[in-house]
Structure formats: C-alpha cells, structure tokens
Amino acid sequence: MYAKFCSIEILSSYIKEVSMGDLLTVQALVTNPLDWQHFYEKISSIREGERTDFMVVTAEGDRLQGSGDVVEMERWSSRGQWGFRIKIRVKKQKSLTDRRTRAPKPAVKPAIEVTAKPAAVATAPEVSVEDVARFKELLKGSLAMDISA
C-alpha cells in the first residue's frame, strides 16, 4: 500500500488504516523518532480546508487518484509511538484499475509457414589414382610427408 497527499508520501510500513468513500481517511503509526520528525514537519503545515491532490495504491495494486479538501487533521503520541490521521473530502476521484502495474505482454509474432524443399544429396567428388599421385608429388617436400614415410 502507498498513499501520497499534501506533499507527504506514506509507505505501507506506516499505514495502519485506509478507507475510501466520500471521505478518504489515512491513519499512520510511526515508531522511529527520526521518521516522526520528518512526518511532523510536513503535518504541521497542513491546514483544515486546504485543497490537496491525493493518490492511494491499495494492497491489490489498484490506484486511486483525485483531489479534495482536508477536513480533519489529528496527531497523537503514546509510549514511544506517534501517529496521525488525515481525512480528505473527495471532490474528484479517478480509479485507475485498468492501469494496474503489470508486466508487459510479449508481442505475438505471426506464424511463418516454412515449406521445406528437398535437400540435394551431396556426393563426394570422384578422385582418381592420378589425382592422388599428383597430390603426393605436391607434398613431397612437406613435413607431413616426411612423418608418414
């Protein structure tokens, strides 16, 4: 899961609850103080009534995108855990389920019909005794002839 709104990006490890309807509600829980400092700076700048764009990717891979107004912003801390909840009144929403992230489909190549032609049978050339004798004359001075002799 993933959520992005008001210049805040929230990864699935922080998201505890997401509900979508007329109101988009995102609740996050942070246990690391350094991460909380990052979120706190961004959350502090959000005001109720502020217009924002949002994008939510569900666990199934569906992507919801739209815009709306911030209705409520709440933050809390308890025993070393910090959290926040934001509610956005949805004005426009577009579901992009058909654009779900998928591996590209391989291109289908048309079948090519190959017709086999009968191969010509290779025949060994006729070698005569005279050809062998001429070849031996050529090789007389070579090393190969000296070894076999």
CSV table of N, CA and C in Angstrom, one decimal:
chain,number,residue,atom,x,y,z
A,1,MET,N,0.8,-1.2,0.0
A,1,MET,CA,0.0,0.0,0.0
A,1,MET,C,0.9,1.2,0.0
A,2,TYR,N,0.3,2.3,-0.5
A,2,TYR,CA,1.0,3.6,-0.6
A,2,TYR,C,0.0,4.7,-0.6
A,3,ALA,N,0.4,5.8,0.0
A,3,ALA,CA,-0.5,7.0,0.0
A,3,ALA,C,0.3,8.2,-0.2
A,4,LYS,N,-0.2,9.2,-1.0
A,4,LYS,CA,0.5,10.4,-1.2
A,4,LYS,C,-0.5,11.5,-1.2
A,5,PHE,N,-0.3,12.5,-0.3
A,5,PHE,CA,-1.2,13.7,-0.3
A,5,PHE,C,-0.4,14.8,0.4
A,6,CYS,N,-0.8,16.0,0.1
A,6,CYS,CA,-0.2,17.2,0.8
A,6,CYS,C,1.3,17.1,0.9
A,7,SER,N,2.0,16.7,-0.1
A,7,SER,CA,3.4,16.5,-0.2
A,7,SER,C,4.0,15.5,0.8
A,8,ILE,N,3.1,14.6,1.3
A,8,ILE,CA,3.5,13.6,2.2
A,8,ILE,C,3.4,12.2,1.5
A,9,GLU,N,4.4,11.4,1.5
A,9,GLU,CA,4.4,10.1,1.0
A,9,GLU,C,4.5,9.1,2.1
A,10,ILE,N,3.5,8.2,2.2
A,10,ILE,CA,3.5,7.2,3.3
A,10,ILE,C,3.6,5.8,2.7
A,11,LEU,N,4.6,5.1,3.1
A,11,LEU,CA,4.8,3.7,2.7
A,11,LEU,C,3.9,2.8,3.5
A,12,SER,N,3.8,1.5,3.0
A,12,SER,CA,2.9,0.6,3.6
A,12,SER,C,3.3,0.2,5.1
A,13,SER,N,4.6,0.3,5.4
A,13,SER,CA,5.1,0.0,6.7
A,13,SER,C,4.5,1.0,7.8
A,14,TYR,N,4.1,2.2,7.4
A,14,TYR,CA,3.5,3.1,8.3
A,14,TYR,C,2.0,3.1,8.3
A,15,ILE,N,1.4,2.7,7.2
A,15,ILE,CA,-0.1,2.8,7.1
A,15,ILE,C,-0.8,1.7,7.9
A,16,LYS,N,-1.7,2.2,8.8
A,16,LYS,CA,-2.5,1.3,9.6
A,16,LYS,C,-3.9,1.1,9.1
A,17,GLU,N,-4.4,2.2,8.5
A,17,GLU,CA,-5.8,2.1,8.0
A,17,GLU,C,-6.0,3.1,6.8
A,18,VAL,N,-6.7,2.6,5.8
A,18,VAL,CA,-7.1,3.4,4.7
A,18,VAL,C,-8.5,3.1,4.4
A,19,SER,N,-9.4,4.1,4.3
A,19,SER,CA,-10.7,3.9,3.9
A,19,SER,C,-11.1,5.0,2.9
A,20,MET,N,-11.8,4.5,1.9
A,20,MET,CA,-12.2,5.4,0.8
A,20,MET,C,-13.7,5.4,0.6
A,21,GLY,N,-14.2,6.6,0.4
A,21,GLY,CA,-15.6,6.8,0.1
A,21,GLY,C,-15.7,8.3,-0.2
A,22,ASP,N,-16.7,8.9,0.4
A,22,ASP,CA,-16.8,10.4,0.2
A,22,ASP,C,-15.7,11.0,1.0
A,23,LEU,N,-15.2,10.3,2.0
A,23,LEU,CA,-14.0,10.8,2.8
A,23,LEU,C,-12.9,9.8,2.6
A,24,LEU,N,-11.7,10.3,2.3
A,24,LEU,CA,-10.5,9.5,2.3
A,24,LEU,C,-9.9,9.6,3.6
A,25,THR,N,-9.7,8.5,4.4
A,25,THR,CA,-9.1,8.5,5.7
A,25,THR,C,-7.9,7.7,5.6
A,26,VAL,N,-6.8,8.3,6.0
A,26,VAL,CA,-5.5,7.6,6.1
A,26,VAL,C,-5.0,7.7,7.5
A,27,GLN,N,-4.7,6.6,8.1
A,27,GLN,CA,-4.1,6.6,9.5
A,27,GLN,C,-2.7,5.9,9.4
A,28,ALA,N,-1.8,6.6,10.1
A,28,ALA,CA,-0.4,6.1,10.1
A,28,ALA,C,0.1,6.0,11.5
A,29,LEU,N,1.0,5.0,11.7
A,29,LEU,CA,1.6,4.8,13.0
A,29,LEU,C,3.1,4.8,12.8
A,30,VAL,N,3.9,5.6,13.5
A,30,VAL,CA,5.3,5.7,13.4
A,30,VAL,C,6.0,5.4,14.7
A,31,THR,N,7.0,4.5,14.7
A,31,THR,CA,7.7,4.1,15.9
A,31,THR,C,9.1,4.7,16.0
A,32,ASN,N,9.7,5.2,14.9
A,32,ASN,CA,11.0,5.7,14.9
A,32,ASN,C,11.0,7.2,15.1
A,33,PRO,N,11.6,7.8,16.1
A,33,PRO,CA,11.6,9.2,16.4
A,33,PRO,C,12.1,10.1,15.2
A,34,LEU,N,13.1,9.6,14.5
A,34,LEU,CA,13.6,10.3,13.3
A,34,LEU,C,12.5,10.4,12.2
A,35,ASP,N,11.9,9.3,12.0
A,35,ASP,CA,10.8,9.3,11.0
A,35,ASP,C,9.7,10.2,11.4
A,36,TRP,N,9.3,10.2,12.7
A,36,TRP,CA,8.3,11.0,13.2
A,36,TRP,C,8.6,12.5,13.0
A,37,GLN,N,9.9,12.9,13.2
A,37,GLN,CA,10.3,14.3,13.0
A,37,GLN,C,10.0,14.7,11.5
A,38,HIS,N,10.3,13.8,10.6
A,38,HIS,CA,10.1,14.0,9.2
A,38,HIS,C,8.6,14.3,8.9
A,39,PHE,N,7.8,13.4,9.4
A,39,PHE,CA,6.3,13.5,9.2
A,39,PHE,C,5.7,14.7,9.9
A,40,TYR,N,6.2,15.0,11.2
A,40,TYR,CA,5.7,16.1,12.0
A,40,TYR,C,5.9,17.4,11.2
A,41,GLU,N,7.0,17.6,10.6
A,41,GLU,CA,7.3,18.9,9.9
A,41,GLU,C,6.3,19.1,8.8
A,42,LYS,N,6.0,18.0,8.0
A,42,LYS,CA,5.0,18.1,6.9
A,42,LYS,C,3.6,18.2,7.4
A,43,ILE,N,3.2,17.5,8.5
A,43,ILE,CA,1.9,17.5,9.0
A,43,ILE,C,1.6,18.9,9.6
A,44,SER,N,2.5,19.5,10.2
A,44,SER,CA,2.3,20.8,10.9
A,44,SER,C,1.9,21.9,9.9
A,45,SER,N,2.3,21.7,8.6
A,45,SER,CA,2.0,22.7,7.6
A,45,SER,C,0.6,22.5,7.0
A,46,ILE,N,-0.1,21.4,7.3
A,46,ILE,CA,-1.4,21.2,6.7
A,46,ILE,C,-2.5,21.9,7.5
A,47,ARG,N,-3.4,22.6,6.8
A,47,ARG,CA,-4.5,23.3,7.5
A,47,ARG,C,-5.8,22.7,7.0
A,48,GLU,N,-6.8,22.7,7.9
A,48,GLU,CA,-8.1,22.3,7.5
A,48,GLU,C,-8.7,23.2,6.4
A,49,GLY,N,-9.4,22.6,5.5
A,49,GLY,CA,-9.9,23.4,4.4
A,49,GLY,C,-9.0,23.5,3.2
A,50,GLU,N,-7.8,23.1,3.4
A,50,GLU,CA,-6.7,23.2,2.3
A,50,GLU,C,-7.0,22.2,1.2
A,51,ARG,N,-6.9,22.6,0.0
A,51,ARG,CA,-7.1,21.7,-1.1
A,51,ARG,C,-5.8,20.9,-1.4
A,52,THR,N,-6.0,19.6,-1.7
A,52,THR,CA,-4.9,18.7,-2.0
A,52,THR,C,-5.2,17.7,-3.0
A,53,ASP,N,-4.2,17.3,-3.7
A,53,ASP,CA,-4.3,16.1,-4.6
A,53,ASP,C,-3.8,14.9,-3.8
A,54,PHE,N,-4.4,13.7,-4.1
A,54,PHE,CA,-4.0,12.5,-3.4
A,54,PHE,C,-3.9,11.4,-4.4
A,55,MET,N,-3.1,10.4,-4.0
A,55,MET,CA,-3.0,9.1,-4.7
A,55,MET,C,-2.9,8.0,-3.7
A,56,VAL,N,-3.6,7.0,-3.9
A,56,VAL,CA,-3.6,5.8,-3.0
A,56,VAL,C,-3.5,4.6,-3.8
A,57,VAL,N,-2.5,3.7,-3.5
A,57,VAL,CA,-2.3,2.4,-4.1
A,57,VAL,C,-2.7,1.4,-3.1
A,58,THR,N,-3.7,0.5,-3.4
A,58,THR,CA,-4.1,-0.5,-2.5
A,58,THR,C,-3.2,-1.7,-2.5
A,59,ALA,N,-3.4,-2.6,-1.6
A,59,ALA,CA,-2.6,-3.8,-1.5
A,59,ALA,C,-2.8,-4.7,-2.7
A,60,GLU,N,-3.9,-4.6,-3.4
A,60,GLU,CA,-4.2,-5.4,-4.6
A,60,GLU,C,-3.6,-4.7,-5.8
A,61,GLY,N,-3.0,-3.5,-5.7
A,61,GLY,CA,-2.4,-2.9,-6.8
A,61,GLY,C,-3.3,-1.9,-7.5
A,62,ASP,N,-4.5,-1.6,-7.0
A,62,ASP,CA,-5.4,-0.6,-7.7
A,62,ASP,C,-4.9,0.7,-7.3
A,63,ARG,N,-5.0,1.7,-8.2
A,63,ARG,CA,-4.5,3.0,-7.9
A,63,ARG,C,-5.7,4.0,-8.0
A,64,LEU,N,-5.9,4.8,-6.9
A,64,LEU,CA,-7.0,5.8,-6.9
A,64,LEU,C,-6.3,7.1,-6.8
A,65,GLN,N,-6.8,8.0,-7.7
A,65,GLN,CA,-6.2,9.3,-7.8
A,65,GLN,C,-7.3,10.4,-7.8
A,66,GLY,N,-7.1,11.5,-7.2
A,66,GLY,CA,-8.1,12.6,-7.2
A,66,GLY,C,-7.6,13.8,-6.4
A,67,SER,N,-8.6,14.6,-6.0
A,67,SER,CA,-8.3,15.8,-5.3
A,67,SER,C,-9.5,16.0,-4.3
A,68,GLY,N,-9.2,16.8,-3.3
A,68,GLY,CA,-10.2,17.1,-2.3
A,68,GLY,C,-9.7,18.1,-1.3
A,69,ASP,N,-10.6,18.3,-0.3
A,69,ASP,CA,-10.2,19.3,0.8
A,69,ASP,C,-10.0,18.6,2.1
A,70,VAL,N,-9.0,19.1,2.8
A,70,VAL,CA,-8.7,18.5,4.1
A,70,VAL,C,-9.8,18.9,5.1
A,71,VAL,N,-10.4,17.9,5.7
A,71,VAL,CA,-11.5,18.1,6.6
A,71,VAL,C,-11.0,18.1,8.1
A,72,GLU,N,-10.1,17.1,8.4
A,72,GLU,CA,-9.6,16.9,9.7
A,72,GLU,C,-8.2,16.4,9.7
A,73,MET,N,-7.4,16.9,10.6
A,73,MET,CA,-6.0,16.5,10.8
A,73,MET,C,-5.8,16.3,12.3
A,74,GLU,N,-5.4,15.1,12.6
A,74,GLU,CA,-5.2,14.7,14.0
A,74,GLU,C,-3.9,14.0,14.2
A,75,ARG,N,-3.2,14.3,15.2
A,75,ARG,CA,-1.9,13.7,15.5
A,75,ARG,C,-1.8,13.3,17.0
A,76,TRP,N,-1.1,12.3,17.4
A,76,TRP,CA,-1.0,11.9,18.7
A,76,TRP,C,0.3,11.2,19.0
A,77,SER,N,0.6,11.0,20.3
A,77,SER,CA,1.8,10.2,20.7
A,77,SER,C,1.4,9.4,21.9
A,78,SER,N,2.0,8.2,22.0
A,78,SER,CA,1.7,7.4,23.2
A,78,SER,C,2.8,6.3,23.3
A,79,ARG,N,3.5,6.4,24.4
A,79,ARG,CA,4.5,5.4,24.8
A,79,ARG,C,5.5,5.1,23.7
A,80,GLY,N,6.1,6.1,23.1
A,80,GLY,CA,7.1,5.9,22.1
A,80,GLY,C,6.6,5.6,20.7
A,81,GLN,N,5.3,5.8,20.5
A,81,GLN,CA,4.7,5.6,19.2
A,81,GLN,C,4.0,6.9,18.9
A,82,TRP,N,4.1,7.3,17.6
A,82,TRP,CA,3.4,8.5,17.2
A,82,TRP,C,2.6,8.2,16.0
A,83,GLY,N,1.5,8.9,15.9
A,83,GLY,CA,0.6,8.6,14.7
A,83,GLY,C,-0.1,9.9,14.3
A,84,PHE,N,-0.8,9.7,13.2
A,84,PHE,CA,-1.6,10.8,12.7
A,84,PHE,C,-2.7,10.2,11.8
A,85,ARG,N,-3.8,11.0,11.7
A,85,ARG,CA,-4.9,10.6,10.8
A,85,ARG,C,-5.3,11.9,10.1
A,86,ILE,N,-5.5,11.7,8.8
A,86,ILE,CA,-6.0,12.8,8.0
A,86,ILE,C,-7.2,12.4,7.2
A,87,LYS,N,-8.2,13.3,7.2
A,87,LYS,CA,-9.4,13.0,6.5
A,87,LYS,C,-9.6,14.0,5.4
A,88,ILE,N,-9.8,13.6,4.2
A,88,ILE,CA,-9.9,14.4,3.0
A,88,ILE,C,-11.3,14.2,2.4
A,89,ARG,N,-12.1,15.3,2.2
A,89,ARG,CA,-13.4,15.2,1.5
A,89,ARG,C,-13.1,15.1,0.0
A,90,VAL,N,-13.4,14.0,-0.6
A,90,VAL,CA,-13.1,13.8,-2.0
A,90,VAL,C,-14.0,14.6,-2.9
A,91,LYS,N,-13.4,15.5,-3.8
A,91,LYS,CA,-14.1,16.2,-4.8
A,91,LYS,C,-14.1,15.5,-6.1
A,92,LYS,N,-12.9,15.1,-6.5
A,92,LYS,CA,-12.8,14.4,-7.8
A,92,LYS,C,-12.0,13.1,-7.5
A,93,GLN,N,-12.4,12.0,-8.2
A,93,GLN,CA,-11.7,10.8,-8.0
A,93,GLN,C,-11.7,10.0,-9.3
A,94,LYS,N,-10.6,9.4,-9.5
A,94,LYS,CA,-10.4,8.6,-10.7
A,94,LYS,C,-9.8,7.3,-10.3
A,95,SER,N,-10.5,6.2,-10.6
A,95,SER,CA,-9.9,4.9,-10.4
A,95,SER,C,-9.2,4.4,-11.6
A,96,LEU,N,-8.0,3.9,-11.4
A,96,LEU,CA,-7.1,3.5,-12.5
A,96,LEU,C,-6.8,2.0,-12.4
A,97,THR,N,-7.9,1.3,-12.1
A,97,THR,CA,-7.7,-0.2,-12.0
A,97,THR,C,-7.2,-0.8,-13.3
A,98,ASP,N,-7.7,-0.3,-14.4
A,98,ASP,CA,-7.2,-0.8,-15.7
A,98,ASP,C,-5.8,-0.5,-16.0
A,99,ARG,N,-5.2,0.4,-15.3
A,99,ARG,CA,-3.8,0.7,-15.5
A,99,ARG,C,-2.9,0.2,-14.4
A,100,ARG,N,-3.4,-0.9,-13.8
A,100,ARG,CA,-2.7,-1.6,-12.7
A,100,ARG,C,-1.3,-2.0,-13.2
A,101,THR,N,-0.3,-1.9,-12.4
A,101,THR,CA,1.0,-2.2,-12.8
A,101,THR,C,1.1,-3.7,-13.1
A,102,ARG,N,1.5,-4.0,-14.3
A,102,ARG,CA,1.6,-5.3,-14.8
A,102,ARG,C,2.8,-5.4,-15.7
A,103,ALA,N,3.3,-6.7,-15.8
A,103,ALA,CA,4.4,-6.9,-16.7
A,103,ALA,C,3.9,-6.8,-18.1
A,104,PRO,N,4.7,-6.2,-19.0
A,104,PRO,CA,4.2,-6.0,-20.4
A,104,PRO,C,4.0,-7.4,-21.0
A,105,LYS,N,3.0,-7.5,-21.8
A,105,LYS,CA,2.7,-8.7,-22.5
A,105,LYS,C,3.7,-8.9,-23.7
A,106,PRO,N,4.2,-10.1,-23.9
A,106,PRO,CA,5.0,-10.2,-25.1
A,106,PRO,C,4.3,-10.1,-26.4
A,107,ALA,N,4.9,-9.5,-27.4
A,107,ALA,CA,4.3,-9.3,-28.7
A,107,ALA,C,4.1,-10.7,-29.3
A,108,VAL,N,2.9,-10.9,-29.9
A,108,VAL,CA,2.6,-12.1,-30.6
A,108,VAL,C,3.1,-12.0,-32.0
A,109,LYS,N,4.0,-12.9,-32.4
A,109,LYS,CA,4.5,-12.9,-33.7
A,109,LYS,C,3.7,-13.8,-34.6
A,110,PRO,N,3.4,-13.3,-35.8
A,110,PRO,CA,2.6,-14.2,-36.7
A,110,PRO,C,3.4,-15.4,-37.1
A,111,ALA,N,2.7,-16.5,-37.2
A,111,ALA,CA,3.3,-17.8,-37.5
A,111,ALA,C,3.8,-17.7,-39.0
A,112,ILE,N,5.0,-18.1,-39.2
A,112,ILE,CA,5.5,-18.1,-40.6
A,112,ILE,C,5.6,-19.5,-41.0
A,113,GLU,N,5.0,-19.8,-42.2
A,113,GLU,CA,5.0,-21.1,-42.7
A,113,GLU,C,6.2,-21.3,-43.5
A,114,VAL,N,6.9,-22.3,-43.2
A,114,VAL,CA,8.1,-22.7,-43.9
A,114,VAL,C,7.9,-23.9,-44.7
A,115,THR,N,8.1,-23.9,-46.0
A,115,THR,CA,8.0,-25.1,-46.8
A,115,THR,C,9.3,-25.6,-47.0
A,116,ALA,N,9.5,-26.9,-46.7
A,116,ALA,CA,10.8,-27.5,-46.8
A,116,ALA,C,11.0,-28.0,-48.3
A,117,LYS,N,12.1,-27.6,-48.8
A,117,LYS,CA,12.5,-28.1,-50.2
A,117,LYS,C,13.4,-29.3,-50.0
A,118,PRO,N,13.2,-30.3,-50.8
A,118,PRO,CA,14.1,-31.5,-50.7
A,118,PRO,C,15.5,-31.1,-50.9
A,119,ALA,N,16.4,-31.4,-49.9
A,119,ALA,CA,17.8,-31.1,-50.0
A,119,ALA,C,18.5,-32.0,-51.0
A,120,ALA,N,19.4,-31.3,-51.7
A,120,ALA,CA,20.2,-32.1,-52.7
A,120,ALA,C,21.2,-32.9,-51.9
A,121,VAL,N,21.3,-34.2,-52.3
A,121,VAL,CA,22.2,-35.1,-51.7
A,121,VAL,C,23.6,-34.7,-52.1
A,122,ALA,N,24.5,-34.4,-51.2
A,122,ALA,CA,25.8,-34.1,-51.5
A,122,ALA,C,26.6,-35.4,-51.8
A,123,THR,N,27.3,-35.4,-52.9
A,123,THR,CA,28.1,-36.6,-53.3
A,123,THR,C,29.5,-36.2,-53.2
A,124,ALA,N,30.3,-37.2,-52.8
A,124,ALA,CA,31.7,-36.9,-52.8
A,124,ALA,C,32.3,-36.9,-54.2
A,125,PRO,N,33.2,-36.0,-54.5
A,125,PRO,CA,33.7,-35.9,-55.8
A,125,PRO,C,34.6,-37.2,-56.1
A,126,GLU,N,34.5,-37.5,-57.4
A,126,GLU,CA,35.3,-38.7,-57.8
A,126,GLU,C,36.8,-38.4,-57.8
A,127,VAL,N,37.6,-39.2,-57.1
A,127,VAL,CA,39.0,-39.0,-57.0
A,127,VAL,C,39.7,-40.1,-57.7
A,128,SER,N,40.5,-39.8,-58.7
A,128,SER,CA,41.2,-40.8,-59.4
A,128,SER,C,42.6,-41.1,-58.8
A,129,VAL,N,43.2,-42.2,-59.2
A,129,VAL,CA,44.5,-42.5,-58.8
A,129,VAL,C,45.5,-41.5,-59.2
A,130,GLU,N,45.3,-40.9,-60.4
A,130,GLU,CA,46.2,-39.9,-60.9
A,130,GLU,C,46.2,-38.6,-60.0
A,131,ASP,N,45.0,-38.3,-59.5
A,131,ASP,CA,44.8,-37.1,-58.6
A,131,ASP,C,45.6,-37.4,-57.3
A,132,VAL,N,45.6,-38.6,-56.8
A,132,VAL,CA,46.3,-38.9,-55.6
A,132,VAL,C,47.8,-38.8,-55.8
A,133,ALA,N,48.2,-39.3,-56.9
A,133,ALA,CA,49.6,-39.2,-57.3
A,133,ALA,C,50.1,-37.8,-57.4
A,134,ARG,N,49.3,-36.9,-58.0
A,134,ARG,CA,49.7,-35.5,-58.1
A,134,ARG,C,49.8,-34.8,-56.8
A,135,PHE,N,48.9,-35.2,-55.9
A,135,PHE,CA,48.8,-34.6,-54.6
A,135,PHE,C,50.1,-35.1,-53.8
A,136,LYS,N,50.5,-36.3,-53.9
A,136,LYS,CA,51.7,-36.8,-53.2
A,136,LYS,C,52.9,-36.1,-53.7
A,137,GLU,N,53.0,-35.8,-55.0
A,137,GLU,CA,54.1,-35.0,-55.6
A,137,GLU,C,54.2,-33.6,-55.0
A,138,LEU,N,53.0,-33.0,-54.8
A,138,LEU,CA,53.0,-31.7,-54.2
A,138,LEU,C,53.5,-31.7,-52.7
A,139,LEU,N,53.2,-32.8,-52.0
A,139,LEU,CA,53.5,-32.9,-50.6
A,139,LEU,C,54.9,-33.5,-50.3
A,140,LYS,N,55.7,-33.8,-51.3
A,140,LYS,CA,57.0,-34.5,-51.1
A,140,LYS,C,57.9,-33.7,-50.2
A,141,GLY,N,58.0,-32.4,-50.4
A,141,GLY,CA,58.9,-31.6,-49.6
A,141,GLY,C,58.3,-31.2,-48.3
A,142,SER,N,57.1,-31.5,-48.0
A,142,SER,CA,56.5,-31.0,-46.7
A,142,SER,C,56.8,-31.9,-45.5
A,143,LEU,N,56.6,-31.4,-44.4
A,143,LEU,CA,56.9,-32.1,-43.2
A,143,LEU,C,55.9,-33.3,-43.0
A,144,ALA,N,54.6,-33.1,-43.4
A,144,ALA,CA,53.6,-34.2,-43.2
A,144,ALA,C,54.0,-35.4,-44.0
A,145,MET,N,54.6,-35.3,-45.2
A,145,MET,CA,55.0,-36.4,-46.0
A,145,MET,C,56.2,-37.1,-45.3
A,146,ASP,N,57.1,-36.3,-44.7
A,146,ASP,CA,58.3,-36.9,-44.0
A,146,ASP,C,57.9,-37.8,-42.8
A,147,ILE,N,56.9,-37.4,-42.1
A,147,ILE,CA,56.5,-38.1,-40.9
A,147,ILE,C,55.8,-39.5,-41.3
A,148,SER,N,55.0,-39.5,-42.3
A,148,SER,CA,54.3,-40.7,-42.6
A,148,SER,C,55.2,-41.7,-43.4
A,149,ALA,N,56.3,-41.3,-43.9
A,149,ALA,CA,57.1,-42.2,-44.7
A,149,ALA,C,58.0,-43.1,-43.9
